[in-house]
XYZ file of C-alpha atoms in Angstrom:
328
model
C -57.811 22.684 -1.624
C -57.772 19.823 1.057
C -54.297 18.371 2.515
C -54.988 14.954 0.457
C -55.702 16.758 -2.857
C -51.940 18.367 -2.296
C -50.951 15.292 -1.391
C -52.019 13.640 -4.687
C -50.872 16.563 -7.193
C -46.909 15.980 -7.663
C -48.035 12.175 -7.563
C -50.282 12.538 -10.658
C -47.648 15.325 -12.362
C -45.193 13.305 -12.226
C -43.809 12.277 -16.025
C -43.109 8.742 -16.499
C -40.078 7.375 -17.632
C -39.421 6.450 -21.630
C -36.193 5.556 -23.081
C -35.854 5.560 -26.852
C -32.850 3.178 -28.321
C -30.710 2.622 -31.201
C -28.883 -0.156 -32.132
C -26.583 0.203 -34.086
C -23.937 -2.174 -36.614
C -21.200 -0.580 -38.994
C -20.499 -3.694 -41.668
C -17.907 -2.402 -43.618
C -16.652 0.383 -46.056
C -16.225 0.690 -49.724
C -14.216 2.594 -51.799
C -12.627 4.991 -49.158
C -10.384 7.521 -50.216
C -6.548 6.674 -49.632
C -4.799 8.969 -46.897
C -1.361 7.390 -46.819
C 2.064 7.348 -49.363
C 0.641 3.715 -50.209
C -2.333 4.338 -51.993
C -4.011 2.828 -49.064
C -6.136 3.877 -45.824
C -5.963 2.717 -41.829
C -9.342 3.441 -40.952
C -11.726 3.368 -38.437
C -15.172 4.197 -37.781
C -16.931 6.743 -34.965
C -20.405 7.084 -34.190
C -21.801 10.605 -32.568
C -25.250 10.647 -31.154
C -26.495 13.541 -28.738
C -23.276 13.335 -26.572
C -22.851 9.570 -27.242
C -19.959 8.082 -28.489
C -18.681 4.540 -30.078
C -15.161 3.877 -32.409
C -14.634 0.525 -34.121
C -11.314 -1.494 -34.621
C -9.068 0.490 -36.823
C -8.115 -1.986 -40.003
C -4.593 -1.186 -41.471
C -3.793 -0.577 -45.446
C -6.860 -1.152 -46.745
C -9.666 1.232 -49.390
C -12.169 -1.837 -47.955
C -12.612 -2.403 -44.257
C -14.593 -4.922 -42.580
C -15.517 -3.321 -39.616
C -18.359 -6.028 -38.291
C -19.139 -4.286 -35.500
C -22.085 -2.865 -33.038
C -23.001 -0.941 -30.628
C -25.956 0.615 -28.618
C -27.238 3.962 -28.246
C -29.743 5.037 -24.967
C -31.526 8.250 -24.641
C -34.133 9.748 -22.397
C -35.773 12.263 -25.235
C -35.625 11.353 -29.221
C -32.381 11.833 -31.090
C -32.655 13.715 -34.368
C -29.845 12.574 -36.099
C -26.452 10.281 -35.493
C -23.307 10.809 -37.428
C -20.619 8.387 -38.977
C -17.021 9.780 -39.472
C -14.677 7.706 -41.345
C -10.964 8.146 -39.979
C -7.307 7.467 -41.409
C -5.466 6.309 -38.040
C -1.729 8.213 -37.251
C 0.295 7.192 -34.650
C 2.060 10.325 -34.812
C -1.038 12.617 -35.006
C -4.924 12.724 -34.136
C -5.366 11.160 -38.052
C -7.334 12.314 -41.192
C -10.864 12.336 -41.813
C -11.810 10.380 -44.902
C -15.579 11.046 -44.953
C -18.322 11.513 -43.017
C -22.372 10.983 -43.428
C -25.433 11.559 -41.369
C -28.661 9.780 -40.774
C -31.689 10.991 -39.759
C -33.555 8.853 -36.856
C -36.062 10.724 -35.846
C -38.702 8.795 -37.320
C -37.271 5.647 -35.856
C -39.289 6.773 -32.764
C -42.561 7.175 -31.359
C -43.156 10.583 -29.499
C -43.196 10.061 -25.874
C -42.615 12.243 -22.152
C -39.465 13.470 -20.836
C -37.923 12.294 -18.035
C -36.240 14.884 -15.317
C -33.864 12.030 -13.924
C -31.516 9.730 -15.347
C -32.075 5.610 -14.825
C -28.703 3.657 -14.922
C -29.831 0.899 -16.808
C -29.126 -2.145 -19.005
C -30.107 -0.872 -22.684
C -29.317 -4.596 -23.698
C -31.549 -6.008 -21.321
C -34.042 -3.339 -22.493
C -33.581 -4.313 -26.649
C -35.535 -7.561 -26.127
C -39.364 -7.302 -25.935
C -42.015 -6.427 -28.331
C -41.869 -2.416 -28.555
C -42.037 -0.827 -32.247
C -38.692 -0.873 -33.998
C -38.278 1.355 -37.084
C -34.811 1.655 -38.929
C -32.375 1.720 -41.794
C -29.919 -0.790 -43.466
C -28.117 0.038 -46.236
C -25.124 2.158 -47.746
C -24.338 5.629 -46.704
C -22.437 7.638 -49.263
C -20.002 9.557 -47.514
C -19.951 13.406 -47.932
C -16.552 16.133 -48.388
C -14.805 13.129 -50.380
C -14.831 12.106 -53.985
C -15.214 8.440 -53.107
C -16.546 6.134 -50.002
C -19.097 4.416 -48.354
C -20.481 2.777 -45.389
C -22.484 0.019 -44.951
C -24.964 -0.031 -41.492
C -27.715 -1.160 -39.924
C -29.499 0.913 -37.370
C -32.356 0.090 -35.678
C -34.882 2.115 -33.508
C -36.853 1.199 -29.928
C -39.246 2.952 -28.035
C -39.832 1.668 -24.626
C -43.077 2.965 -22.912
C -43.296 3.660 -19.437
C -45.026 0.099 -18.241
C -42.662 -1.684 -20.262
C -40.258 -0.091 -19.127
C -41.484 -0.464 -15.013
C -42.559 -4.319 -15.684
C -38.830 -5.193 -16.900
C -37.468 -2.929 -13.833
C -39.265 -5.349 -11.403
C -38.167 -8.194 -13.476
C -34.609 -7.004 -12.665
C -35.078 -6.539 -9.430
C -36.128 -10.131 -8.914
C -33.709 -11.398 -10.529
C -31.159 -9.538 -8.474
C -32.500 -10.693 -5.591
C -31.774 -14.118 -6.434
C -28.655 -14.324 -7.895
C -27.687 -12.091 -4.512
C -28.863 -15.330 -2.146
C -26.986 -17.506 -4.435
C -23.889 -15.558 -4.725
C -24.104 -15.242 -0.658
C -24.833 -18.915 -0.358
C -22.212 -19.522 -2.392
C -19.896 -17.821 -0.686
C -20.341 -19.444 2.221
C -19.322 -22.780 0.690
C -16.622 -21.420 -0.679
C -15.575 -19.782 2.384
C -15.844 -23.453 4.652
C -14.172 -24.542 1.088
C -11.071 -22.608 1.647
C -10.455 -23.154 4.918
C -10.926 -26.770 4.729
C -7.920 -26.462 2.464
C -5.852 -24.302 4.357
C -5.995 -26.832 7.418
C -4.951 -29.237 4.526
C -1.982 -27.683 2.840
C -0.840 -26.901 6.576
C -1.037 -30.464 7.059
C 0.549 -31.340 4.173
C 3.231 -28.997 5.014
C 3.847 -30.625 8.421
C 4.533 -33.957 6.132
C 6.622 -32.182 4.110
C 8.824 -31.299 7.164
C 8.532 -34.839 8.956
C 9.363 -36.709 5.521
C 12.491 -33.984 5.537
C 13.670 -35.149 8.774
C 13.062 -38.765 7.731
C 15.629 -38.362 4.652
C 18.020 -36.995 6.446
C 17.769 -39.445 9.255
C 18.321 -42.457 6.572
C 21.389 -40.724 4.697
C 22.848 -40.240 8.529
C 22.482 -44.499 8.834
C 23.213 -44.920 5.322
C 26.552 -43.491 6.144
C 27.008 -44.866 9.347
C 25.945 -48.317 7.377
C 28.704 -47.624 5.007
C 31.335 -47.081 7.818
C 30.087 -50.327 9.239
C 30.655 -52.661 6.271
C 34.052 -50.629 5.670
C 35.093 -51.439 8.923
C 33.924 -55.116 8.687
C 35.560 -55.923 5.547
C 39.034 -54.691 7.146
C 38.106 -56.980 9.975
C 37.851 -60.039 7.661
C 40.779 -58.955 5.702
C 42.726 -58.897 9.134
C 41.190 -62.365 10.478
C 41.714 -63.598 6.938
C 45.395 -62.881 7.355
C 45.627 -63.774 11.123
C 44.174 -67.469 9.821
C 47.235 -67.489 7.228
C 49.376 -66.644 9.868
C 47.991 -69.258 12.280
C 48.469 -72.028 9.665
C 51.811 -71.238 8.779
C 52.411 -71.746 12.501
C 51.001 -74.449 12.699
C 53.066 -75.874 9.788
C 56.214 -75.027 11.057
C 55.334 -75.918 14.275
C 54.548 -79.641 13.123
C 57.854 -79.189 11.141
C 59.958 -78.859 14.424
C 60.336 -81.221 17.286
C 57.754 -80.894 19.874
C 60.269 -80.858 22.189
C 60.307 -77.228 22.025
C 57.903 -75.749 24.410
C 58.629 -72.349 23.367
C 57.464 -72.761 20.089
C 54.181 -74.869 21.401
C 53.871 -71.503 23.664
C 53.965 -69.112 20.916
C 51.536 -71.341 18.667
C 49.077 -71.189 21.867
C 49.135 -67.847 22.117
C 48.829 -67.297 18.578
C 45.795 -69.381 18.639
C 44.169 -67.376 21.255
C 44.485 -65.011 19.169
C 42.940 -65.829 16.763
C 39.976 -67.114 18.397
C 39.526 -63.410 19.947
C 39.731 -62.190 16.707
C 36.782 -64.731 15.297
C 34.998 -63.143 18.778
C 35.417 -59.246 17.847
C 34.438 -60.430 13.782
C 31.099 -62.257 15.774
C 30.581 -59.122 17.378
C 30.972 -57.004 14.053
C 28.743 -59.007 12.335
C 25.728 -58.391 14.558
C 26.223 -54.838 14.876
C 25.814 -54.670 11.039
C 22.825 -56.853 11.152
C 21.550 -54.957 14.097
C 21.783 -51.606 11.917
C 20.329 -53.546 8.679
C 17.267 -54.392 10.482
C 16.997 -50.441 11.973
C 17.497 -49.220 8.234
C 14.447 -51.690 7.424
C 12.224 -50.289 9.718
C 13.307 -46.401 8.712
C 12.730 -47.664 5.130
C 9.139 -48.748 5.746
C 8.607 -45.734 8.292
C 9.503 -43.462 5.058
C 7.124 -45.737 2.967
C 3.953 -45.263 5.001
C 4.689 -41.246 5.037
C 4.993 -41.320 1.593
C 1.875 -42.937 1.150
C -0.091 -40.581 3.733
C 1.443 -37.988 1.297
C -0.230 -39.508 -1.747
C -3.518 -39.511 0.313
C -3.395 -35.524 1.488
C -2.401 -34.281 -1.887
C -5.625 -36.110 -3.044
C -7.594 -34.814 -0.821
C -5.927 -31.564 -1.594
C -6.856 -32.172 -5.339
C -9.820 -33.271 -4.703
C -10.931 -30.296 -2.596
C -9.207 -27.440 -5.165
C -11.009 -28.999 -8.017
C -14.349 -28.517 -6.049
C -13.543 -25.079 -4.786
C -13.001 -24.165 -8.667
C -16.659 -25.443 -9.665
C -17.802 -23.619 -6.911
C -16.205 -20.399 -8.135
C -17.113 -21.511 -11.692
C -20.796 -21.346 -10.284
């Protein structure tokens, strides 16, 4: 025998891959037998196939379940048989079988190879197609009990070997895609992110700035309030200081102006009061001095506030995007 006919051997011997599938729906049970004090049942369903295993809800105090529930079966040679067991849930032990029944499947398939190794595969993706389906939908009287049954469905599929190969590559390619859009995707969502970190570390600068800003305007505020506190005393004192000069003056124009000591004091008094009117001058313009300052902080705080408005838009704006990215 040549090198190329040794060669070709194991290629041609090679079995080909068939996978034979079940799908299978438990409806609802009738007539179980009661397990609990009650005169009722918690039960639940299981499903053995060939090392396979499924278990439905469990539905509590109730003879009359409604499961609604399914489930698919894959295996690489045909199954004989599947069994239903019909359980009475216990939280304090493993529970109390209420029934069990078995179907035969066998002739649900077509006869086919065995495969030596094990695809991981998608038997849902597999169910679709046009293969042969065979099955059984009806009620299965449970056995060992005096009352009970099951409602199912259960459905057969055979998937020959080019079926099975042409969905494979199908797969494949459709892999392959969604892997450069998940990639490409990730790279938006990457510039995405970052775009918002530089944002919210932005934003946070603001934060800090328009911190400083507040606590610059309560410091004038109070200063401010010191001011006017201060000014008010200083009319209250010129107010006075005028009542004082007029009274004076009244007595003064009451006495003989032959008395130069009084004209002296009334002088005096008078200069007085005009330094008072000259510190009150000077009070005055220091408070309008500081009002106009507290202006400008005012409108300084304004125009932060509104760059604030503007970031957290853009921050919005960008978050919302990044989550129809990742919605993608």
């Amino acid at each position: 025998m040549s090198a190329d006919s040794e060669a070709e051997t194991p290629k041609n011997q090679e079995t080909k891959l068939e996978l034979y599938l079940l799908q299978i729906n438990v409806y609802r049970g009738e007539k179980l037998a009661a397990a609990d004090l009650n005169g009722k049942s918690d039960p639940y369903c299981k499903i053995i196939g060939n090392k396979q295993f499924f278990k439905t809800k469990t539905i509590e105090k109730t003879l009359n379940p409604e499961w609604n529930e399914e489930t698919q079966f894959c295996f690489l040679e045909p199954v004989k048989d599947i069994k239903f067991e019909v359980w009475d849930w216990d939280k304090l032990t493993k529970g109390d079988r209420i029934g069990n029944a078995t179907l035969n499947v066998s002739e649900f398939f077509n006869p086919g190879h065995k495969e030596k190794k094990l695809l991981n595969f998608v038997c849902s993706f597999l169910w679709g197609g046009h293969g042969k389906k065979k099955g059984f939908e009806g009620a299965l009287q449970l056995q060992d009990v005096k009352t009970g049954s099951i409602h199912v469905k259960v459905v057969g599929r055979f998937i020959k070997p080019s079926e099975l190969e042409e969905r494979i590559l199908r797969l494949e390619g459709v892999t392959d895609k969604n892997a450069a859009t998940i990639l490409a995707n990730k790279a938006t969502i990457d510039s995405k992110t970052k775009e918002n970190l530089d944002l919210k570390n932005i934003n946070s600068n603001l934060v800090k700035n328009k911190g400083e800003l507040l606590n610059t305007q309560k410091r004038l505020t109070g200063e401010i309030n010191e001011l006017a506190a201060a000014n008010q005393q200083l009319t209250q004192e010129n107010d006075q200081a005028s009542a004082d000069i007029e009274s004076t003056r009244k007595n003064i124009e009451e006495k003989t102006m032959s008395q130069p000591m009084a004209l002296l004091k009334w002088i005096d008094k008078k200069k007085e009061l005009k330094n008072n009117e000259l510190e009150l001058e000077q009070a005055r313009q220091r408070r309008s001095e500081l009002e106009s300052d507290n202006k400008t902080r005012q409108d300084d705080i304004e125009a932060t506030k509104n760059q604030l408005k503007a970031k957290q838009k853009q921050i919005d704006e960008l978050e919302n995007e990044l989550a129809k990215l990742k919605g993608q």
